[in-house]
mmCIF file of C-alpha atoms in Angstrom:
data_model
loop_
_atom_site.group_PDB
_atom_site.id
_atom_site.type_symbol
_atom_site.label_atom_id
_atom_site.label_comp_id
_atom_site.label_asym_id
_atom_site.label_seq_id
_atom_site.Cartn_x
_atom_site.Cartn_y
_atom_site.Cartn_z
ATOM 1 C CA UNK A 1 -9.356 0.942 -58.910
ATOM 2 C CA UNK A 2 -7.256 0.647 -62.059
ATOM 3 C CA UNK A 3 -8.579 2.568 -65.014
ATOM 4 C CA UNK A 4 -5.602 2.823 -67.288
ATOM 5 C CA UNK A 5 -4.954 2.256 -70.954
ATOM 6 C CA UNK A 6 -1.836 0.099 -71.129
ATOM 7 C CA UNK A 7 0.360 -0.172 -74.175
ATOM 8 C CA UNK A 8 1.411 -3.048 -76.351
ATOM 9 C CA UNK A 9 3.883 -3.270 -79.170
ATOM 10 C CA UNK A 10 2.732 -5.694 -81.882
ATOM 11 C CA UNK A 11 -0.399 -6.213 -79.749
ATOM 12 C CA UNK A 12 -1.426 -2.639 -80.467
ATOM 13 C CA UNK A 13 -0.800 -3.118 -84.162
ATOM 14 C CA UNK A 14 -2.961 -6.219 -84.148
ATOM 15 C CA UNK A 15 -5.755 -4.332 -82.395
ATOM 16 C CA UNK A 16 -5.625 -1.601 -85.009
ATOM 17 C CA UNK A 17 -5.734 -4.163 -87.789
ATOM 18 C CA UNK A 18 -8.691 -5.956 -86.262
ATOM 19 C CA UNK A 19 -10.680 -2.753 -85.950
ATOM 20 C CA UNK A 20 -9.924 -1.176 -89.302
ATOM 21 C CA UNK A 21 -7.817 -3.028 -91.841
ATOM 22 C CA UNK A 22 -9.549 -6.377 -91.483
ATOM 23 C CA UNK A 23 -12.894 -4.655 -91.843
ATOM 24 C CA UNK A 24 -11.650 -3.602 -95.278
ATOM 25 C CA UNK A 25 -10.414 -7.134 -96.113
ATOM 26 C CA UNK A 26 -6.722 -6.275 -95.961
ATOM 27 C CA UNK A 27 -4.313 -9.045 -95.056
ATOM 28 C CA UNK A 28 -1.020 -8.520 -93.219
ATOM 29 C CA UNK A 29 1.133 -11.430 -92.126
ATOM 30 C CA UNK A 30 2.180 -11.654 -88.485
ATOM 31 C CA UNK A 31 5.746 -12.210 -89.668
ATOM 32 C CA UNK A 32 5.650 -8.829 -91.396
ATOM 33 C CA UNK A 33 4.362 -7.143 -88.236
ATOM 34 C CA UNK A 34 7.115 -8.742 -86.188
ATOM 35 C CA UNK A 35 9.730 -7.704 -88.754
ATOM 36 C CA UNK A 36 8.436 -4.128 -88.705
ATOM 37 C CA UNK A 37 8.455 -4.099 -84.922
ATOM 38 C CA UNK A 38 12.054 -5.345 -84.808
ATOM 39 C CA UNK A 39 13.067 -2.640 -87.279
ATOM 40 C CA UNK A 40 11.395 0.081 -85.222
ATOM 41 C CA UNK A 41 13.052 -1.106 -82.009
ATOM 42 C CA UNK A 42 16.463 -1.375 -83.668
ATOM 43 C CA UNK A 43 16.305 2.232 -84.858
ATOM 44 C CA UNK A 44 14.747 3.626 -81.665
ATOM 45 C CA UNK A 45 16.153 4.612 -78.276
ATOM 46 C CA UNK A 46 17.210 1.819 -75.940
ATOM 47 C CA UNK A 47 14.052 2.288 -73.886
ATOM 48 C CA UNK A 48 11.862 0.436 -76.364
ATOM 49 C CA UNK A 49 13.901 -2.761 -76.086
ATOM 50 C CA UNK A 50 13.948 -2.448 -72.295
ATOM 51 C CA UNK A 51 10.151 -2.219 -72.313
ATOM 52 C CA UNK A 52 9.821 -5.237 -74.569
ATOM 53 C CA UNK A 53 12.170 -7.249 -72.355
ATOM 54 C CA UNK A 54 10.233 -6.305 -69.224
ATOM 55 C CA UNK A 55 6.846 -7.468 -70.535
ATOM 56 C CA UNK A 56 7.885 -10.893 -71.821
ATOM 57 C CA UNK A 57 5.697 -13.755 -70.670
ATOM 58 C CA UNK A 58 6.132 -17.454 -69.937
ATOM 59 C CA UNK A 59 3.850 -19.910 -71.722
ATOM 60 C CA UNK A 60 0.794 -20.898 -69.694
ATOM 61 C CA UNK A 61 1.586 -24.626 -69.722
ATOM 62 C CA UNK A 62 4.821 -23.924 -67.866
ATOM 63 C CA UNK A 63 3.049 -21.492 -65.531
ATOM 64 C CA UNK A 64 0.383 -24.056 -64.670
ATOM 65 C CA UNK A 65 3.124 -26.564 -63.774
ATOM 66 C CA UNK A 66 4.519 -24.284 -61.042
ATOM 67 C CA UNK A 67 4.204 -25.809 -57.594
ATOM 68 C CA UNK A 68 5.307 -24.614 -54.165
ATOM 69 C CA UNK A 69 9.036 -25.300 -53.691
ATOM 70 C CA UNK A 70 9.276 -27.320 -56.901
ATOM 71 C CA UNK A 71 12.825 -27.836 -58.155
ATOM 72 C CA UNK A 72 11.889 -26.890 -61.728
ATOM 73 C CA UNK A 73 10.142 -23.621 -60.861
ATOM 74 C CA UNK A 74 11.339 -20.610 -62.885
ATOM 75 C CA UNK A 75 14.267 -18.709 -61.369
ATOM 76 C CA UNK A 76 12.216 -15.622 -60.506
ATOM 77 C CA UNK A 77 9.678 -17.796 -58.673
ATOM 78 C CA UNK A 78 12.455 -19.453 -56.681
ATOM 79 C CA UNK A 79 13.737 -16.009 -55.686
ATOM 80 C CA UNK A 80 10.290 -14.968 -54.466
ATOM 81 C CA UNK A 81 9.843 -18.250 -52.567
ATOM 82 C CA UNK A 82 13.112 -17.569 -50.792
ATOM 83 C CA UNK A 83 12.116 -14.021 -49.838
ATOM 84 C CA UNK A 84 8.387 -14.582 -49.139
ATOM 85 C CA UNK A 85 7.557 -18.176 -48.279
ATOM 86 C CA UNK A 86 4.088 -19.540 -47.657
ATOM 87 C CA UNK A 87 4.272 -18.862 -43.923
ATOM 88 C CA UNK A 88 5.159 -15.212 -44.601
ATOM 89 C CA UNK A 89 2.294 -14.945 -47.120
ATOM 90 C CA UNK A 90 -0.109 -16.202 -44.458
ATOM 91 C CA UNK A 91 1.346 -13.827 -41.875
ATOM 92 C CA UNK A 92 1.117 -10.609 -43.885
ATOM 93 C CA UNK A 93 -2.265 -11.385 -45.494
ATOM 94 C CA UNK A 94 -4.253 -13.143 -42.736
ATOM 95 C CA UNK A 95 -7.569 -11.641 -43.886
ATOM 96 C CA UNK A 96 -7.192 -12.399 -47.582
ATOM 97 C CA UNK A 97 -9.986 -13.893 -49.652
ATOM 98 C CA UNK A 98 -9.493 -17.639 -50.033
ATOM 99 C CA UNK A 99 -8.964 -17.217 -53.791
ATOM 100 C CA UNK A 100 -5.701 -15.333 -53.197
ATOM 101 C CA UNK A 101 -3.616 -18.430 -52.586
ATOM 102 C CA UNK A 102 0.150 -18.565 -52.266
ATOM 103 C CA UNK A 103 0.258 -20.884 -55.290
ATOM 104 C CA UNK A 104 -1.714 -18.348 -57.328
ATOM 105 C CA UNK A 105 0.842 -15.752 -56.261
ATOM 106 C CA UNK A 106 3.718 -17.912 -57.488
ATOM 107 C CA UNK A 107 2.020 -18.551 -60.818
ATOM 108 C CA UNK A 108 1.395 -14.832 -61.234
ATOM 109 C CA UNK A 109 5.094 -14.185 -60.669
ATOM 110 C CA UNK A 110 6.105 -17.005 -62.995
ATOM 111 C CA UNK A 111 4.072 -15.647 -65.891
ATOM 112 C CA UNK A 112 6.260 -12.529 -65.994
ATOM 113 C CA UNK A 113 9.987 -13.409 -65.838
ATOM 114 C CA UNK A 114 11.090 -9.775 -65.424
ATOM 115 C CA UNK A 115 9.360 -9.503 -62.053
ATOM 116 C CA UNK A 116 12.028 -10.420 -59.509
ATOM 117 C CA UNK A 117 14.215 -11.510 -62.398
ATOM 118 C CA UNK A 118 18.002 -11.600 -62.461
ATOM 119 C CA UNK A 119 20.016 -8.517 -63.442
ATOM 120 C CA UNK A 120 23.359 -9.166 -65.125
ATOM 121 C CA UNK A 121 24.616 -5.573 -65.012
ATOM 122 C CA UNK A 122 25.647 -5.371 -61.384
ATOM 123 C CA UNK A 123 22.309 -4.346 -59.902
ATOM 124 C CA UNK A 124 21.277 -6.311 -56.795
ATOM 125 C CA UNK A 125 18.502 -8.660 -57.957
ATOM 126 C CA UNK A 126 17.388 -9.660 -54.457
ATOM 127 C CA UNK A 127 17.226 -6.050 -53.275
ATOM 128 C CA UNK A 128 15.165 -4.999 -56.291
ATOM 129 C CA UNK A 129 12.850 -7.965 -55.750
ATOM 130 C CA UNK A 130 12.312 -7.096 -52.085
ATOM 131 C CA UNK A 131 11.531 -3.486 -52.951
ATOM 132 C CA UNK A 132 9.224 -4.556 -55.789
ATOM 133 C CA UNK A 133 7.301 -6.838 -53.454
ATOM 134 C CA UNK A 134 7.000 -4.179 -50.744
ATOM 135 C CA UNK A 135 5.785 -1.669 -53.337
ATOM 136 C CA UNK A 136 3.260 -3.992 -54.940
ATOM 137 C CA UNK A 137 1.966 -5.288 -51.598
ATOM 138 C CA UNK A 138 1.444 -1.738 -50.328
ATOM 139 C CA UNK A 139 -0.554 -0.757 -53.394
ATOM 140 C CA UNK A 140 -2.862 -3.717 -53.503
ATOM 141 C CA UNK A 141 -3.445 -3.411 -49.772
ATOM 142 C CA UNK A 142 -4.809 0.060 -50.483
ATOM 143 C CA UNK A 143 -6.851 -1.252 -53.414
ATOM 144 C CA UNK A 144 -8.277 -4.408 -51.813
ATOM 145 C CA UNK A 145 -7.672 -4.045 -48.071
ATOM 146 C CA UNK A 146 -10.355 -4.339 -45.420
ATOM 147 C CA UNK A 147 -9.484 -0.909 -43.939
ATOM 148 C CA UNK A 148 -11.194 -2.009 -40.750
ATOM 149 C CA UNK A 149 -10.039 -0.091 -37.650
ATOM 150 C CA UNK A 150 -11.806 -2.640 -35.429
ATOM 151 C CA UNK A 151 -9.918 -5.652 -36.757
ATOM 152 C CA UNK A 152 -7.436 -7.443 -34.530
ATOM 153 C CA UNK A 153 -4.956 -7.097 -37.400
ATOM 154 C CA UNK A 154 -3.362 -3.746 -38.250
ATOM 155 C CA UNK A 155 -4.472 -2.248 -41.570
ATOM 156 C CA UNK A 156 -1.253 -3.142 -43.373
ATOM 157 C CA UNK A 157 -2.127 -6.796 -42.723
ATOM 158 C CA UNK A 158 -5.664 -6.509 -44.111
ATOM 159 C CA UNK A 159 -4.708 -6.656 -47.782
ATOM 160 C CA UNK A 160 -6.417 -8.849 -50.394
ATOM 161 C CA UNK A 161 -9.675 -8.811 -48.447
ATOM 162 C CA UNK A 162 -11.810 -7.964 -51.496
ATOM 163 C CA UNK A 163 -11.901 -10.150 -54.579
ATOM 164 C CA UNK A 164 -14.601 -8.253 -56.475
ATOM 165 C CA UNK A 165 -15.594 -4.611 -56.366
ATOM 166 C CA UNK A 166 -18.120 -3.968 -53.617
ATOM 167 C CA UNK A 167 -21.670 -3.832 -54.964
ATOM 168 C CA UNK A 168 -21.010 -5.928 -58.057
ATOM 169 C CA UNK A 169 -21.431 -9.621 -58.774
ATOM 170 C CA UNK A 170 -21.061 -11.961 -61.707
ATOM 171 C CA UNK A 171 -24.195 -11.851 -63.816
ATOM 172 C CA UNK A 172 -24.661 -8.105 -63.461
ATOM 173 C CA UNK A 173 -24.607 -6.530 -66.899
ATOM 174 C CA UNK A 174 -23.403 -3.248 -68.367
ATOM 175 C CA UNK A 175 -20.695 -2.231 -65.921
ATOM 176 C CA UNK A 176 -17.480 -0.407 -66.856
ATOM 177 C CA UNK A 177 -17.679 -1.352 -70.493
ATOM 178 C CA UNK A 178 -17.292 0.983 -73.442
ATOM 179 C CA UNK A 179 -19.220 -1.305 -75.725
ATOM 180 C CA UNK A 180 -20.646 0.937 -78.459
ATOM 181 C CA UNK A 181 -19.374 -0.678 -81.702
ATOM 182 C CA UNK A 182 -18.820 2.762 -83.236
ATOM 183 C CA UNK A 183 -16.066 3.531 -80.669
ATOM 184 C CA UNK A 184 -12.464 2.374 -80.977
ATOM 185 C CA UNK A 185 -12.482 0.808 -77.510
ATOM 186 C CA UNK A 186 -15.282 -1.566 -78.510
ATOM 187 C CA UNK A 187 -13.728 -2.272 -81.898
ATOM 188 C CA UNK A 188 -10.351 -3.197 -80.415
ATOM 189 C CA UNK A 189 -11.766 -4.817 -77.269
ATOM 190 C CA UNK A 190 -15.347 -5.972 -78.050
ATOM 191 C CA UNK A 191 -17.457 -6.546 -74.960
ATOM 192 C CA UNK A 192 -18.679 -10.058 -74.303
ATOM 193 C CA UNK A 193 -22.400 -10.728 -74.044
ATOM 194 C CA UNK A 194 -24.684 -12.762 -71.828
ATOM 195 C CA UNK A 195 -27.194 -15.179 -73.362
ATOM 196 C CA UNK A 196 -29.860 -12.451 -73.345
ATOM 197 C CA UNK A 197 -27.650 -10.194 -75.481
ATOM 198 C CA UNK A 198 -26.729 -7.747 -72.711
ATOM 199 C CA UNK A 199 -23.097 -6.773 -72.304
ATOM 200 C CA UNK A 200 -20.912 -8.315 -69.627
ATOM 201 C CA UNK A 201 -19.433 -6.164 -66.866
ATOM 202 C CA UNK A 202 -15.806 -5.187 -66.345
ATOM 203 C CA UNK A 203 -15.972 -3.999 -62.749
ATOM 204 C CA UNK A 204 -12.986 -4.282 -60.450
ATOM 205 C CA UNK A 205 -11.709 -7.817 -59.997
ATOM 206 C CA UNK A 206 -8.573 -9.224 -58.425
ATOM 207 C CA UNK A 207 -5.745 -7.745 -56.408
ATOM 208 C CA UNK A 208 -5.563 -4.561 -58.484
ATOM 209 C CA UNK A 209 -9.292 -4.319 -59.183
ATOM 210 C CA UNK A 210 -8.821 -4.378 -62.962
ATOM 211 C CA UNK A 211 -11.660 -2.439 -64.624
ATOM 212 C CA UNK A 212 -13.024 -1.610 -68.096
ATOM 213 C CA UNK A 213 -12.969 -3.666 -71.272
ATOM 214 C CA UNK A 214 -10.001 -1.696 -72.623
ATOM 215 C CA UNK A 215 -7.958 -3.056 -69.707
ATOM 216 C CA UNK A 216 -9.348 -6.606 -69.712
ATOM 217 C CA UNK A 217 -8.525 -6.892 -73.421
ATOM 218 C CA UNK A 218 -4.811 -6.008 -73.143
ATOM 219 C CA UNK A 219 -4.461 -8.166 -70.024
ATOM 220 C CA UNK A 220 -6.083 -11.043 -71.925
ATOM 221 C CA UNK A 221 -3.617 -10.470 -74.780
ATOM 222 C CA UNK A 222 -0.748 -10.615 -72.301
ATOM 223 C CA UNK A 223 -1.970 -13.865 -70.731
ATOM 224 C CA UNK A 224 -3.423 -15.727 -73.693
ATOM 225 C CA UNK A 225 -2.260 -13.923 -76.838
ATOM 226 C CA UNK A 226 -5.947 -13.272 -77.504
ATOM 227 C CA UNK A 227 -7.910 -10.215 -76.385
ATOM 228 C CA UNK A 228 -11.263 -11.995 -76.479
ATOM 229 C CA UNK A 229 -10.837 -14.604 -73.734
ATOM 230 C CA UNK A 230 -11.125 -12.303 -70.727
ATOM 231 C CA UNK A 231 -13.644 -10.075 -72.498
ATOM 232 C CA UNK A 232 -15.896 -13.125 -72.750
ATOM 233 C CA UNK A 233 -14.907 -14.625 -69.378
ATOM 234 C CA UNK A 234 -14.024 -11.677 -67.123
ATOM 235 C CA UNK A 235 -14.733 -13.784 -64.035
ATOM 236 C CA UNK A 236 -11.361 -15.495 -64.590
ATOM 237 C CA UNK A 237 -9.686 -12.325 -63.307
ATOM 238 C CA UNK A 238 -11.223 -13.103 -59.910
ATOM 239 C CA UNK A 239 -11.395 -16.890 -59.745
ATOM 240 C CA UNK A 240 -7.998 -18.044 -61.052
ATOM 241 C CA UNK A 241 -4.327 -17.124 -60.612
ATOM 242 C CA UNK A 242 -5.078 -14.132 -62.800
ATOM 243 C CA UNK A 243 -6.402 -12.429 -59.661
ATOM 244 C CA UNK A 244 -2.768 -11.804 -58.692
ATOM 245 C CA UNK A 245 -1.258 -11.788 -62.169
ATOM 246 C CA UNK A 246 -3.244 -8.618 -62.864
ATOM 247 C CA UNK A 247 -1.162 -6.837 -60.216
ATOM 248 C CA UNK A 248 2.111 -8.053 -61.708
ATOM 249 C CA UNK A 249 0.894 -7.087 -65.182
ATOM 250 C CA UNK A 250 0.169 -3.566 -64.009
ATOM 251 C CA UNK A 251 3.497 -3.298 -62.214
ATOM 252 C CA UNK A 252 5.442 -4.150 -65.372
ATOM 253 C CA UNK A 253 3.496 -2.345 -68.091
ATOM 254 C CA UNK A 254 4.372 1.310 -68.751
ATOM 255 C CA UNK A 255 1.645 3.754 -69.697
ATOM 256 C CA UNK A 256 3.479 6.467 -71.666
ATOM 257 C CA UNK A 257 4.162 9.156 -70.730
ATOM 258 C CA UNK A 258 4.405 7.229 -67.456
ATOM 259 C CA UNK A 259 7.187 4.679 -66.962
ATOM 260 C CA UNK A 260 6.439 1.288 -65.440
ATOM 261 C CA UNK A 261 6.701 0.873 -61.696
ATOM 262 C CA UNK A 262 9.397 -1.752 -62.277
ATOM 263 C CA UNK A 263 11.547 0.752 -64.148
ATOM 264 C CA UNK A 264 11.084 3.250 -61.315
ATOM 265 C CA UNK A 265 12.065 0.750 -58.645
ATOM 266 C CA UNK A 266 14.997 -0.873 -60.453
ATOM 267 C CA UNK A 267 16.489 2.462 -61.546
ATOM 268 C CA UNK A 268 15.943 2.044 -65.285
ATOM 269 C CA UNK A 269 13.778 5.182 -65.362
ATOM 270 C CA UNK A 270 15.785 8.285 -64.640
ATOM 271 C CA UNK A 271 13.900 11.607 -64.598
ATOM 272 C CA UNK A 272 14.934 14.241 -67.085
ATOM 273 C CA UNK A 273 14.741 17.992 -66.547
ATOM 274 C CA UNK A 274 11.048 18.076 -67.392
ATOM 275 C CA UNK A 275 10.286 15.348 -64.848
ATOM 276 C CA UNK A 276 12.339 17.139 -62.210
ATOM 277 C CA UNK A 277 10.446 20.369 -62.869
ATOM 278 C CA UNK A 278 7.203 18.448 -62.282
ATOM 279 C CA UNK A 279 8.508 17.014 -58.998
ATOM 280 C CA UNK A 280 8.704 13.500 -60.444
ATOM 281 C CA UNK A 281 11.647 11.804 -58.767
ATOM 282 C CA UNK A 282 12.550 8.156 -58.082
ATOM 283 C CA UNK A 283 10.956 6.642 -54.999
ATOM 284 C CA UNK A 284 7.761 5.092 -53.745
ATOM 285 C CA UNK A 285 5.803 8.326 -54.182
ATOM 286 C CA UNK A 286 6.058 8.347 -57.958
ATOM 287 C CA UNK A 287 4.572 4.828 -58.094
ATOM 288 C CA UNK A 288 1.431 6.265 -56.496
ATOM 289 C CA UNK A 289 1.461 8.927 -59.201
ATOM 290 C CA UNK A 290 1.583 6.122 -61.776
ATOM 291 C CA UNK A 291 -1.352 4.281 -60.222
ATOM 292 C CA UNK A 292 -3.760 7.040 -59.274
ATOM 293 C CA UNK A 293 -2.021 10.378 -59.616
ATOM 294 C CA UNK A 294 -5.038 12.208 -60.957
ATOM 295 C CA UNK A 295 -6.892 11.629 -57.684
ATOM 296 C CA UNK A 296 -4.214 11.313 -55.026
ATOM 297 C CA UNK A 297 -1.326 13.533 -56.142
ATOM 298 C CA UNK A 298 -0.520 17.167 -56.739
ATOM 299 C CA UNK A 299 -2.430 18.694 -53.835
ATOM 300 C CA UNK A 300 -1.197 20.993 -51.112
ATOM 301 C CA UNK A 301 -1.022 18.087 -48.662
ATOM 302 C CA UNK A 302 -0.843 14.298 -48.870
ATOM 303 C CA UNK A 303 -4.134 12.679 -49.863
ATOM 304 C CA UNK A 304 -5.493 10.137 -47.344
ATOM 305 C CA UNK A 305 -5.192 7.272 -49.829
ATOM 306 C CA UNK A 306 -1.615 8.211 -50.648
ATOM 307 C CA UNK A 307 -0.806 8.409 -46.946
ATOM 308 C CA UNK A 308 -2.293 4.944 -46.501
ATOM 309 C CA UNK A 309 0.003 3.630 -49.219
ATOM 310 C CA UNK A 310 3.002 5.232 -47.513
ATOM 311 C CA UNK A 311 2.100 3.675 -44.168
ATOM 312 C CA UNK A 312 1.635 0.242 -45.721
ATOM 313 C CA UNK A 313 4.879 0.557 -47.649
ATOM 314 C CA UNK A 314 6.814 1.375 -44.500
ATOM 315 C CA UNK A 315 5.478 -1.759 -42.797
ATOM 316 C CA UNK A 316 6.086 -4.056 -45.763
ATOM 317 C CA UNK A 317 9.554 -2.575 -46.255
ATOM 318 C CA UNK A 318 10.427 -3.278 -42.628
ATOM 319 C CA UNK A 319 9.039 -6.807 -42.861
ATOM 320 C CA UNK A 320 10.956 -7.578 -46.061
ATOM 321 C CA UNK A 321 14.185 -5.902 -45.008
ATOM 322 C CA UNK A 322 13.972 -3.024 -47.488
ATOM 323 C CA UNK A 323 15.955 0.036 -46.372
ATOM 324 C CA UNK A 324 14.201 3.373 -46.879
ATOM 325 C CA UNK A 325 16.630 6.206 -47.447
ATOM 326 C CA UNK A 326 16.004 9.399 -45.507
ATOM 327 C CA UNK A 327 15.689 11.323 -48.766
ATOM 328 C CA UNK A 328 13.363 8.901 -50.559
ATOM 329 C CA UNK A 329 10.180 10.727 -51.571
ATOM 330 C CA UNK A 330 7.360 8.522 -50.330
ATOM 331 C CA UNK A 331 4.419 10.834 -51.070
ATOM 332 C CA UNK A 332 3.189 12.570 -54.196
ATOM 333 C CA UNK A 333 1.525 15.750 -52.895
ATOM 334 C CA UNK A 334 4.044 17.958 -54.689
ATOM 335 C CA UNK A 335 4.052 16.026 -57.950
ATOM 336 C CA UNK A 336 2.471 17.152 -61.184
ATOM 337 C CA UNK A 337 1.296 14.703 -63.830
ATOM 338 C CA UNK A 338 3.681 12.992 -66.241
ATOM 339 C CA UNK A 339 3.678 14.689 -69.633
ATOM 340 C CA UNK A 340 5.072 14.212 -73.122
ATOM 341 C CA UNK A 341 8.314 15.958 -72.235
ATOM 342 C CA UNK A 342 9.272 13.406 -69.589
ATOM 343 C CA UNK A 343 11.724 10.539 -69.805
ATOM 344 C CA UNK A 344 8.910 7.964 -69.747
ATOM 345 C CA UNK A 345 7.205 9.366 -72.854
ATOM 346 C CA UNK A 346 8.369 6.632 -75.219
ATOM 347 C CA UNK A 347 6.774 6.788 -78.646
ATOM 348 C CA UNK A 348 5.291 3.302 -78.687
#
């Protein structure tokens, strides 16, 4: 279950304006915001530009035109098709909900060019893509897998079984929403309402079980450039290609003081002394800390959920040809939380 508060650059500024300045009838041009943002990035550490580059999106018209094996598919989609074709998708996710189609997967990848994108600095783009896929597949198998010991398929092949959080259905009101208009979450990300005036629910939907209005709003901004669309139509996170795009979104977006999972996997994030003192080192284990560290990490032994993720990762890594170094830290039992002294604590 994802319950994080992701960041945005100008998106965050726009949210602040909508909740405060506009209420006081101030007017700020978007061009001025963009100019201010460019100035901040130019005078800041390199990390800010790297974040901005990693969260770029493709326009939805181009995304909707993506088709399986189409010659004009974006380059990152073609890379993924080469590494995980439709037959492989069917093989590793035989118990998936019918809404998790291979085409939806390709569109989700296409929306975010940095996922399985091309590196021009000597890093191996295919190797990073394989490791990214193995990492992401392992995590959403933990989040949405059937976890059925009686299935004819091993647990690592039971991913994407759940489309919606168990016990919830569309039409149920008042779930996982911070909707009180006096609170900043509701001001920045106002909850949608049913015809009877009750608030819509933001329970877990899709491959990463996106939850809460303050996550649906930023995801909506990322997809549509408008926070309101998914707040008013949260069912789209389950019933369209957004059910897989939510996983890619989460993989790419840092949550300072945490880095993004992409920047862990591709080597952009390098721990500083504070991170090292907290046991935060590159490897699969720190991606679990990013996702659910407060529950699964920091104990005296590996948490069951974290161990599940490790097991799934090993299987997906083997399937995708991802080497696992003997010294790669796969668990997070010894890791403390990220804090403001770490390398991922960008002031965004």
